Coordinates of C-alpha atoms and ligand atoms in Angstrom, one line a residue:
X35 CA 97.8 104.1 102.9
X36 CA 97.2 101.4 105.1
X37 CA 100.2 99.0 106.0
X38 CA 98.4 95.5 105.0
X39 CA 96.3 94.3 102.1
X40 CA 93.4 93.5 103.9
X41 CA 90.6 94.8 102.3
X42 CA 92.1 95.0 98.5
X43 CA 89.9 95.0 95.4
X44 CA 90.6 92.1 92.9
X45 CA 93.6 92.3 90.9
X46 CA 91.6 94.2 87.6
X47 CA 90.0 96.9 89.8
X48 CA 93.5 97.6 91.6
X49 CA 95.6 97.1 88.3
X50 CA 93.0 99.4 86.5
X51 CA 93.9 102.0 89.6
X52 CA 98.0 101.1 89.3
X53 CA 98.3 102.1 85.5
X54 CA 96.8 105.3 85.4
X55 CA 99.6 106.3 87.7
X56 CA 102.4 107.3 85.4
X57 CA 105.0 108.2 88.0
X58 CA 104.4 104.7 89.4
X59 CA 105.0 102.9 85.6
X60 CA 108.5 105.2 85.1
X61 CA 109.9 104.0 88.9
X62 CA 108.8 100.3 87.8
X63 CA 109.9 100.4 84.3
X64 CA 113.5 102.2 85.0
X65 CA 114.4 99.5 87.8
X66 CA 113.0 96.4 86.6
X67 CA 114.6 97.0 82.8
X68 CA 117.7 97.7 84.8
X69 CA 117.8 94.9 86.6
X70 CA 116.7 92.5 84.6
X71 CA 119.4 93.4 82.6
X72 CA 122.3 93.2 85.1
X73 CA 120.8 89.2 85.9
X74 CA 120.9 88.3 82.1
X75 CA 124.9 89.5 82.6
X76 CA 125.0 87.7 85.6
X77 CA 123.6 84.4 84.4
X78 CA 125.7 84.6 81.2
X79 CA 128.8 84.2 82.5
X80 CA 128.0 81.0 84.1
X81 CA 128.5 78.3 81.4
X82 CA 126.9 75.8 83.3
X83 CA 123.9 77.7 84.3
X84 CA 121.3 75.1 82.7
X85 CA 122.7 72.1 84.8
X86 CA 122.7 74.4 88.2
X87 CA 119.2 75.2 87.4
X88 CA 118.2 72.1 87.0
X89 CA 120.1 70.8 90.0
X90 CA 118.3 73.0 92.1
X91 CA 114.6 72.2 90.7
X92 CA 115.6 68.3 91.5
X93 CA 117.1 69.2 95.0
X94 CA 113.6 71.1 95.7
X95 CA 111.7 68.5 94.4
X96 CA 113.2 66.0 96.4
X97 CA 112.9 67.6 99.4
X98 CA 109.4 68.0 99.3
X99 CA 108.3 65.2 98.4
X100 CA 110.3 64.0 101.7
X101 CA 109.7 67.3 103.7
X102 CA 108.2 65.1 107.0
X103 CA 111.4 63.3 106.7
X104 CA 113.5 66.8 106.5
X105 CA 111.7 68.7 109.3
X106 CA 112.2 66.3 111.9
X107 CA 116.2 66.1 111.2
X108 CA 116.0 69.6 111.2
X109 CA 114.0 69.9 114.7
X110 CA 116.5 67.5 116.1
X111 CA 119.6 69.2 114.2
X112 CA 118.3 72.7 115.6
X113 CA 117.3 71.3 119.3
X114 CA 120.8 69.2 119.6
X115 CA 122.8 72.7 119.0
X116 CA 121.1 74.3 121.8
X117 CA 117.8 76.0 119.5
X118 CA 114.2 75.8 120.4
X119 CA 111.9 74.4 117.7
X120 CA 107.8 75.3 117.3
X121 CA 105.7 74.4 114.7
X122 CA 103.0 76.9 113.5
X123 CA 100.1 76.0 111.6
X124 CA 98.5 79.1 110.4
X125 CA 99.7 82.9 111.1
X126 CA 97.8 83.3 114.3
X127 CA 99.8 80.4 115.7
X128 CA 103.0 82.1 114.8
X129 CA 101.9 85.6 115.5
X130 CA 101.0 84.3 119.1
X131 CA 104.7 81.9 119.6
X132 CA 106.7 85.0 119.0
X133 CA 104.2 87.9 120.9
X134 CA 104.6 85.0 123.6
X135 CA 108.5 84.6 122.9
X136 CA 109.0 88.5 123.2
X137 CA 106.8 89.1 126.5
X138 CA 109.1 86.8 128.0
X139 CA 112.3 88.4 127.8
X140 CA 110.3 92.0 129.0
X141 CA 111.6 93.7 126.0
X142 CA 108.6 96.1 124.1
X143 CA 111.0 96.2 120.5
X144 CA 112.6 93.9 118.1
X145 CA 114.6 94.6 115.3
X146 CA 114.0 92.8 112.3
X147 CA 115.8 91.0 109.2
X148 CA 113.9 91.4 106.0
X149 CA 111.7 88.5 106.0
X150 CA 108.8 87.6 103.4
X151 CA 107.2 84.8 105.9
X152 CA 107.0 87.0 108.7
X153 CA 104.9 90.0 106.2
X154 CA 103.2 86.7 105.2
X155 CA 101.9 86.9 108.2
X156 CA 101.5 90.2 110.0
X157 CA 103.5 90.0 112.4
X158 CA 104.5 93.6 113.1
X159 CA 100.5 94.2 113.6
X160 CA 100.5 91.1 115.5
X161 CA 103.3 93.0 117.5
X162 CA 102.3 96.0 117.7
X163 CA 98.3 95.1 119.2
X164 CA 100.6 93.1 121.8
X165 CA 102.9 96.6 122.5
X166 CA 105.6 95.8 120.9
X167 CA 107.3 98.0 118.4
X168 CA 109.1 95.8 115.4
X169 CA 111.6 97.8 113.8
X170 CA 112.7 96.9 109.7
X171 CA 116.4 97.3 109.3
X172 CA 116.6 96.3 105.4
X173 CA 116.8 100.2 103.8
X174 CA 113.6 99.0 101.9
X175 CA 111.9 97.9 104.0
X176 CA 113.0 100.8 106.3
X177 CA 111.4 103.3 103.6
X178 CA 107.9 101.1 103.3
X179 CA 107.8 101.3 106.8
X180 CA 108.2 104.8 107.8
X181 CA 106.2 105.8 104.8
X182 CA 103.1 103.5 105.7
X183 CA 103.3 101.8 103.3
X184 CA 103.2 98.4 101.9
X185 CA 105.8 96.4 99.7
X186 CA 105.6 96.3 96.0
X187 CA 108.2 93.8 95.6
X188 CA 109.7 90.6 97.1
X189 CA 113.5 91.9 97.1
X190 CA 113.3 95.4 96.4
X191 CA 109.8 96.2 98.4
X192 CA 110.0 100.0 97.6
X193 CA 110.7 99.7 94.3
X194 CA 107.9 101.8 93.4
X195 CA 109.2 105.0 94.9
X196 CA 111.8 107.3 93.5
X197 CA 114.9 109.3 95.3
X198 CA 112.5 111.9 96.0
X199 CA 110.0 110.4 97.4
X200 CA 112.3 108.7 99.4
X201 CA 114.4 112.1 100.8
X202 CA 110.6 113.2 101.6
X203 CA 109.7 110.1 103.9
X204 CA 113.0 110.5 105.7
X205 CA 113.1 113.8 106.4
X206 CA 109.0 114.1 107.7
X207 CA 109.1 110.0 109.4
X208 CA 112.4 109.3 111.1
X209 CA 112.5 112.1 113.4
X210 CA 109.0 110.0 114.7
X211 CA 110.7 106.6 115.0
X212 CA 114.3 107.5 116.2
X213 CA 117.0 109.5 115.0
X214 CA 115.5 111.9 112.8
X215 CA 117.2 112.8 109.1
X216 CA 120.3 114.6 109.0
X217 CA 119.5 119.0 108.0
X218 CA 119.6 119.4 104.5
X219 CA 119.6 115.9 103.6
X220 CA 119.4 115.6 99.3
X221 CA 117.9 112.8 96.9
X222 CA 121.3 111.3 96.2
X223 CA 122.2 107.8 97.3
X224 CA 125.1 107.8 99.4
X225 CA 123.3 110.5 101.6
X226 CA 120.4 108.7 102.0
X227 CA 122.3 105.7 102.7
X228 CA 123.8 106.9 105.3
X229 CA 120.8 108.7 107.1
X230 CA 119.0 105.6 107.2
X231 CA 123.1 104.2 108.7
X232 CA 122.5 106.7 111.3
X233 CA 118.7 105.8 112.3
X234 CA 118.9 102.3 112.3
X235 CA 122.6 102.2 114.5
X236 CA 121.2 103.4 117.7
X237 CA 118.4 100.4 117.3
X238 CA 120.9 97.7 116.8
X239 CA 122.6 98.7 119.5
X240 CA 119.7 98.9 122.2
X241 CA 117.7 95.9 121.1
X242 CA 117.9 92.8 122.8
X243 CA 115.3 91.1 120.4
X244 CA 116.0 89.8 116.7
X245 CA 113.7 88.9 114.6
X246 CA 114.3 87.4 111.3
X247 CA 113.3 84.6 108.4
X248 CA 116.1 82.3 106.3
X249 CA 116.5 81.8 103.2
X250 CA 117.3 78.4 103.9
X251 CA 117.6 75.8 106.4
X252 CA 120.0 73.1 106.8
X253 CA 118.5 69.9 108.2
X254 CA 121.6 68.2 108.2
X255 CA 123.3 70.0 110.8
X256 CA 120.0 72.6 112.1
X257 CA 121.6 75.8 110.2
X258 CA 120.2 78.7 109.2
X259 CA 121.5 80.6 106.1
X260 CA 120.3 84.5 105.5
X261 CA 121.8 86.2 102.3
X262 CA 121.6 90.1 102.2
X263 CA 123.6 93.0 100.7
X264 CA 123.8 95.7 103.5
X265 CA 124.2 93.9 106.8
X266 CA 121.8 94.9 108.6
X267 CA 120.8 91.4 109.1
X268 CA 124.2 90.4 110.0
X269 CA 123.7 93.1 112.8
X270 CA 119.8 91.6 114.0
X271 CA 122.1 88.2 113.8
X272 CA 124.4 88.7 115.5
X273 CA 123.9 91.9 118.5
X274 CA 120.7 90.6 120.5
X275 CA 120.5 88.4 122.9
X276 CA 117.9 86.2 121.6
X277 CA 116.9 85.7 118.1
X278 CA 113.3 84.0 117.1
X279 CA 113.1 83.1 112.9
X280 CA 110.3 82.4 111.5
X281 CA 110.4 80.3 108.8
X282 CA 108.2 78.5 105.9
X283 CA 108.9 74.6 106.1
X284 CA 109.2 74.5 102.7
X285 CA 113.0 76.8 103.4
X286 CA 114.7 73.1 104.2
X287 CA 117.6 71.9 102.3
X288 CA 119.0 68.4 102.5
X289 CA 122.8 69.0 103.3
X290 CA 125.3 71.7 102.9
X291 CA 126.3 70.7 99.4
X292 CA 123.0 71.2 98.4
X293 CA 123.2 74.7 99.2
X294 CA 126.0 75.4 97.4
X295 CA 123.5 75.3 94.2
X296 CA 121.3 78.1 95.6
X297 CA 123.7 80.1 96.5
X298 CA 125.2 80.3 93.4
X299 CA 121.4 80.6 91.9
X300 CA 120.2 83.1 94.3
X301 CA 122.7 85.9 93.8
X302 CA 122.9 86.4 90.2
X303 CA 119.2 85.5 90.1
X304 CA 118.5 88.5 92.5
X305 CA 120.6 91.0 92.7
X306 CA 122.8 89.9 90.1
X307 CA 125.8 89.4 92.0
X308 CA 128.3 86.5 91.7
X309 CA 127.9 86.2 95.8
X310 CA 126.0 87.8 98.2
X311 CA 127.7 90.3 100.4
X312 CA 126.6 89.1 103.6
X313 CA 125.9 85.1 104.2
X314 CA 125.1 84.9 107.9
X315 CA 124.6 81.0 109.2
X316 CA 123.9 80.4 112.5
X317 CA 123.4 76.9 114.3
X318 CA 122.1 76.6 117.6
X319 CA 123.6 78.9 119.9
X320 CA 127.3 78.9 121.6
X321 CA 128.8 80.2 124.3
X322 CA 130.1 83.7 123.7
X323 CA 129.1 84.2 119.9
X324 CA 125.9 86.0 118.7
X325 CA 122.5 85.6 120.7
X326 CA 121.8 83.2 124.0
X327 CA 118.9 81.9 122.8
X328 CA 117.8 80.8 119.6
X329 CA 114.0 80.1 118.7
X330 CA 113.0 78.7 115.3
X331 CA 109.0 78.7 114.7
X332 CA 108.5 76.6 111.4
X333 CA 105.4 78.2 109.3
X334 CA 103.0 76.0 107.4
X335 CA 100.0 78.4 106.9
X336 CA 98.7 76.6 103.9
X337 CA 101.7 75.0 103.3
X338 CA 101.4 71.1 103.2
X339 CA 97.7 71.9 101.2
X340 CA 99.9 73.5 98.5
X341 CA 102.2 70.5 98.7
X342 CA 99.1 68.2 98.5
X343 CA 98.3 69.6 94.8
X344 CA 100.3 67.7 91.9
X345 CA 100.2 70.7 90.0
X346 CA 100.7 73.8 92.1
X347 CA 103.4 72.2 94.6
X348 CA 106.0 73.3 92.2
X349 CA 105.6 77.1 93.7
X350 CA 107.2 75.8 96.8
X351 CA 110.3 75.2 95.3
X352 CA 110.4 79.2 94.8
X353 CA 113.8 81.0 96.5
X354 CA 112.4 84.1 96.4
X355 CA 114.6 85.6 93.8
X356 CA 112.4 87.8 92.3
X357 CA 113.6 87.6 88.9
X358 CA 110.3 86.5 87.6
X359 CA 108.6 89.8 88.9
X360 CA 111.5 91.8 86.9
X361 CA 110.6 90.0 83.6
X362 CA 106.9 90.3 83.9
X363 CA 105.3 92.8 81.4
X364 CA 102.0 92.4 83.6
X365 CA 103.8 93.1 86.9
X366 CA 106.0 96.3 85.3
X367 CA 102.5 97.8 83.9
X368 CA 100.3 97.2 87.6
X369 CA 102.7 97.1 90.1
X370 CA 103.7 94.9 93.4
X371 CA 100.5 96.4 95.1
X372 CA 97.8 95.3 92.7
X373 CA 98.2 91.5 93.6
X374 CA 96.9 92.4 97.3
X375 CA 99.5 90.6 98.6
X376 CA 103.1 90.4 99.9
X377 CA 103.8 87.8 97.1
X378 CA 103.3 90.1 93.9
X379 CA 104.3 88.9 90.2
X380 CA 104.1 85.9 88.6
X381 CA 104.8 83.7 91.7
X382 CA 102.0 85.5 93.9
X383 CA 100.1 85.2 90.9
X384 CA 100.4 81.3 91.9
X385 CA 101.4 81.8 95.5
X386 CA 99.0 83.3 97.3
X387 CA 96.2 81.2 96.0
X388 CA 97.5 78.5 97.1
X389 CA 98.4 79.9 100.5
X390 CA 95.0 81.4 101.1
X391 CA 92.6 79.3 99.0
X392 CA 90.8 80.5 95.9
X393 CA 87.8 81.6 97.5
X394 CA 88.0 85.4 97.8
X395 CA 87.8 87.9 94.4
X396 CA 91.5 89.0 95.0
X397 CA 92.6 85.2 95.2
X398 CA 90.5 84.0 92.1
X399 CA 91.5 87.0 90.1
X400 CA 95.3 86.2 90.8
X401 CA 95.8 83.7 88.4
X402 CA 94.2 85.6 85.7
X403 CA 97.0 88.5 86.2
X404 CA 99.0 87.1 83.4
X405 CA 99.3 87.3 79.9
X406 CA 100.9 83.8 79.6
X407 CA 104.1 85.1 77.9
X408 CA 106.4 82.7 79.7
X409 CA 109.0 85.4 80.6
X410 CA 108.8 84.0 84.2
X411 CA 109.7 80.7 83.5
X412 CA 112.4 81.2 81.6
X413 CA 114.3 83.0 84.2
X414 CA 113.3 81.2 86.8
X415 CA 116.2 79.5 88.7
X416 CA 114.3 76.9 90.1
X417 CA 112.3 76.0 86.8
X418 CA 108.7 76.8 88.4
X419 CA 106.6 76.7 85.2
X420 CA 104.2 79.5 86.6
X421 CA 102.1 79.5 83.4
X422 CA 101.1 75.9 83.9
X423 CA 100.3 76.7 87.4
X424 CA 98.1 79.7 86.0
X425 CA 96.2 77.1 84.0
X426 CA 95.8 75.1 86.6
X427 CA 94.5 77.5 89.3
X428 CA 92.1 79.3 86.8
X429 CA 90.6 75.8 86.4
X430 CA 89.9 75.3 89.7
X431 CA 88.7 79.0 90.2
X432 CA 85.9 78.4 87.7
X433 CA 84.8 74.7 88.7
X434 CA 85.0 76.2 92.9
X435 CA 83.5 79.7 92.7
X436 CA 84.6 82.7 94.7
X437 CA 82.9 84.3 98.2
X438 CA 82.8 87.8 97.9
X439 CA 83.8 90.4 100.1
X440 CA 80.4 90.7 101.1
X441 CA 80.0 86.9 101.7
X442 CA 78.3 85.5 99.0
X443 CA 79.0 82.6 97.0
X444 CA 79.1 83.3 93.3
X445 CA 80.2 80.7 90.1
X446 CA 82.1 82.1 87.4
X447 CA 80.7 82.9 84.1
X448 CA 82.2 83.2 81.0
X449 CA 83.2 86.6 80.3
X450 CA 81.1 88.6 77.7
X451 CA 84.5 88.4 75.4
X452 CA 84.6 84.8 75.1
X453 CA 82.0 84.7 72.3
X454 CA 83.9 87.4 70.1
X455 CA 87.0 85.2 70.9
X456 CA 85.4 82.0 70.4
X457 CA 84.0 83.7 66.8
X458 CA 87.8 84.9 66.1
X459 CA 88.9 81.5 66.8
X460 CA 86.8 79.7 64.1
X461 CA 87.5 82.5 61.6
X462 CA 91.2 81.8 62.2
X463 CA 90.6 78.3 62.0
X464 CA 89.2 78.9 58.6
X465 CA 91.5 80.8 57.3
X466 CA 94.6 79.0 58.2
X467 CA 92.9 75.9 56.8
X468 CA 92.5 77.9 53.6
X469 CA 96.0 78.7 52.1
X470 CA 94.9 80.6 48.8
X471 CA 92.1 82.4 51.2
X472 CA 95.2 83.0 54.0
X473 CA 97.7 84.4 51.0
X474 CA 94.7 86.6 49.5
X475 CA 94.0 88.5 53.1
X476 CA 97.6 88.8 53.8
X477 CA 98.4 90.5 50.4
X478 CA 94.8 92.9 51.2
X479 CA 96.4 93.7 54.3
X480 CA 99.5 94.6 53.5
X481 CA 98.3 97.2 50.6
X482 CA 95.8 98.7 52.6
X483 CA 98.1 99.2 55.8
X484 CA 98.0 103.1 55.6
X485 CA 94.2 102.8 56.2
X486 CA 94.7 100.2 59.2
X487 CA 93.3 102.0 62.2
X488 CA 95.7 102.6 65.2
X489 CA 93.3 101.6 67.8
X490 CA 90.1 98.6 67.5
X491 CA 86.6 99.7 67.2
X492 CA 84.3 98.0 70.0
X493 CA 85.1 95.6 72.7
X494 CA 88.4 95.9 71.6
X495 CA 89.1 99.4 72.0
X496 CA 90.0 98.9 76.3
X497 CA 92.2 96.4 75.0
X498 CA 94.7 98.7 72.5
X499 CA 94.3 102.1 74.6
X500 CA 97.1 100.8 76.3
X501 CA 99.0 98.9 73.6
X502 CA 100.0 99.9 69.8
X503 CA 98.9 97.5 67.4
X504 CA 101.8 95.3 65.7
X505 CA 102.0 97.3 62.3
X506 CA 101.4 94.7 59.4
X507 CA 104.6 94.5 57.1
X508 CA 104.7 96.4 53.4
X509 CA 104.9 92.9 52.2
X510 CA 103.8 89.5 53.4
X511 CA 106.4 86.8 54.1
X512 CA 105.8 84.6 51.7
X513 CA 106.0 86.9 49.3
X514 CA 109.1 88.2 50.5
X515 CA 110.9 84.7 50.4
X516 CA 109.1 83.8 47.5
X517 CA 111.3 87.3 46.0
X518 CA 114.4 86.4 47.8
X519 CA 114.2 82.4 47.5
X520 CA 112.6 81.8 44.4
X521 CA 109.9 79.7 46.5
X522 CA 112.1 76.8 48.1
X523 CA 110.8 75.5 51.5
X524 CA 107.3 77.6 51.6
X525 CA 105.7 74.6 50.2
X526 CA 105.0 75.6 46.9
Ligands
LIG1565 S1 109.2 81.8 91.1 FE1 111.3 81.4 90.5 S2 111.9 83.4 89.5 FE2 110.0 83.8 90.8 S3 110.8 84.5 92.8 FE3 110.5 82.3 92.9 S4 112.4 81.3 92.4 FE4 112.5 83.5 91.7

């Protein structure tokens, strides 16, 4: 498997591929149902959960619509504490600012902090064609890499492999990167936990190059916040001499009591914990503490044209929780690897088509890789209402068009479907106009369940080989109240 998406079918081919892999849909089903479960806890206990939620889509809104403003306080924030500021407009930019940062220091390896913008943009291949060997330190990331792989999921990006799988890549990989796997090592957690300990000290210790992102920046006072559960990043922080993070302008908070509503949001959203383990902020540098030099290249690839859209701004308010992915019945079926991007779920399903245009088939299939449902919104802790955003980009995917991978420009046409929907549409117009005609079928339906079929006949039949079909009740509702109620309130 190749380590980038380059090249991916559209999100139906590659979802089509994802669910016919059953060992896949057990690893994605066991952890997201677990911790979807251990957020709802989380969130629970927090009684004013609603308010903080909203704070923090408010805080984000304001930002953005004031983001020039915010950068520039930041650049001077970061640049008066003794940091270096560059501004990157697309991923080449970037990819060239830090190849260029590296080569000057002589080193030929970085260590890295777990960082969505800099898998945004490819910057370990960026490294790598330049001779420089980036090295993950997050024990995900860790696996994706020595497995050549790519991430299936924004906080947990090897979600989609199991203990096994995992003993196997470390006992046949890290022997070629470093420090190979202890003899004998076994499948359970503390063990491999402390292999991948083991591997990744000797690399702290040598590198004189960090690499990371933020989860959030400061502008106030230029300071860089990065939340994690191992430390490792505390380690990429805090050992090298100088540290380059690269970061999406959109990562900007106001002030330092704003960020005390995302980082109460951000744990329990995540990883469901009240805090996070490890919250490393740095500003600037200073004499005798952590790395000499300090370089912060601030990412818009796509950016401010997302920010330019009324509709689909809203995505950049995302934190990158991930607790819309882990709610997502479309997500838990296809997997992180489906969406061709490092952004899977409901907010790549928005993200990356805003980030890289609509043009391409994996981009204008994205915002079709939803059912609608809503789960995503609800949990989201920044209130991004991803199904509007949906709406909105499939809109503009059929008024625009979409190249091809082979170049060509092609308009959308309705899908052969849309007739049979468009006929069950009127027929369910009729009948739910006709009461006695509605009560009739109901009553047929209900007596002649045991004959219902368990799959539908036709263009329907792709649709239920993967789903059972609701079974229809041994007695209609409104016959049921009308037994229990003696009629009141069903409008007779
Ligand atoms: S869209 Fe919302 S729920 Fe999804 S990752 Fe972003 S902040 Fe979290």
């Amino acid at each position: 498997m190749s380590g980038t998406f380059v090249g991916m079918p559209a999100f139906p081919k590659a979802a089509h591929e994802a669910v016919r892999d059953t060992t896949l849909r057990g690893n994605l089903r066991h952890a997201t149902h677990t911790i979807r479960a251990k957020r709802a806890k989380a969130v629970a206990e927090v009684s004013d959960w609603a308010e903080l939620r909203e704070a923090g889509r408010r805080i984000k809104d304001h930002t953005l619509r004031h983001l020039d403003r915010y950068l520039v306080q930041l650049e001077e924030s970061v640049t008066a504490a003794g940091g270096t500021v560059h501004w990157a407009a697309d991923a080449d930019e970037a990819n060239r600012i830090v190849a260029d940062l590296v080569r000057a220091t002589g080193e030929t390896e970085v260590v890295k902090v777990k960082s969505m913008a800099t898998q945004e943009i490819g910057l370990n291949e960026a490294l790598r064609a330049e001779g420089v060997h980036a090295y993950e330190t997050d024990l995900a990331e860790l696996i994706v890499q020595l497995g050549d792989d790519r991430p299936s999921h924004i906080l947990v990006p090897a979600i989609h492999r199991n203990r096994g799988e995992i003993r196997d890549i470390f006992r046949s990989e890290m022997g070629e990167w470093g420090r190979p796997a202890p003899e004998g090592l076994t499948d359970t957690p503390a063990e491999l936990a402390e292999a991948a300990r083991l591997h990744l000290r000797e690399k702290f210790l040598r590198a004189k190059v960090g690499v990371s992102g933020a989860n959030f920046m400061v502008a106030e006072t230029g300071t860089l916040v990065v939340v994690e559960s191992e430390g490792n990043g505390r380690m990429c922080l805090t050992l090298p001499e100088t540290l380059i993070s690269v970061v999406g302008i959109e990562k900007i908070v106001p002030t330092w009591r704003d960020l005390e509503v995302f980082l109460q949001t951000l744990p329990r959203s995540s990883t469901a914990e009240r805090m996070n383990p490890y919250t490393s902020t740095w500003t600037g540098t200073a004499d005798g503490d952590g790395p000499r030099t300090f370089h912060l290249v601030l990412l818009d690839n796509g950016r401010t044209d997302t920010l330019a859209d009324e509709v689909g701004r809203q995505a950049l308010r995302c934190i990158r929780c991930s607790a819309c992915l882990n709610v997502c019945p479309v997500y838990e079926r296809a997997g992180g690897h489906a969406y061709g991007s490092v952004y899977p779920g409901p907010i790549g399903a928005i993200l990356s088509p805003q980030l890289r245009g609509t043009q391409s088939e994996i981009d204008a299939s994205l915002p079709y890789a939803s059912s609608l449902c809503g789960a995503c919104y609800e949990v989201c802790p920044v209130a991004i209402d991803i199904p509007e955003v949906l709406v909105h980009l499939r809109e503009r995917v059929a008024q625009g068009g979409v190249v091809t991978q082979r170049g060509a420009k092609v308009m959308l046409k309705p899908a052969k479907g849309h007739t049979a929907e468009r006929a069950a549409m009127r027929a369910a117009r009729w009948a739910l106009g006709s009461p006695g005609a509605l009560r009739a079928g109901q009553r047929i339906a209900s007596r002649s369940r045991r004959f219902h079929p368990r799959t539908l006949p036709g263009p329907g039949r792709a649709w239920s080989a993967s789903r059972d079909l609701p079974p229809v009740p041994a007695e209609p509702f409104r016959d049921w109240w009308q037994r229990t109620h003696g009629g009141q309130g069903t409008g007779k």
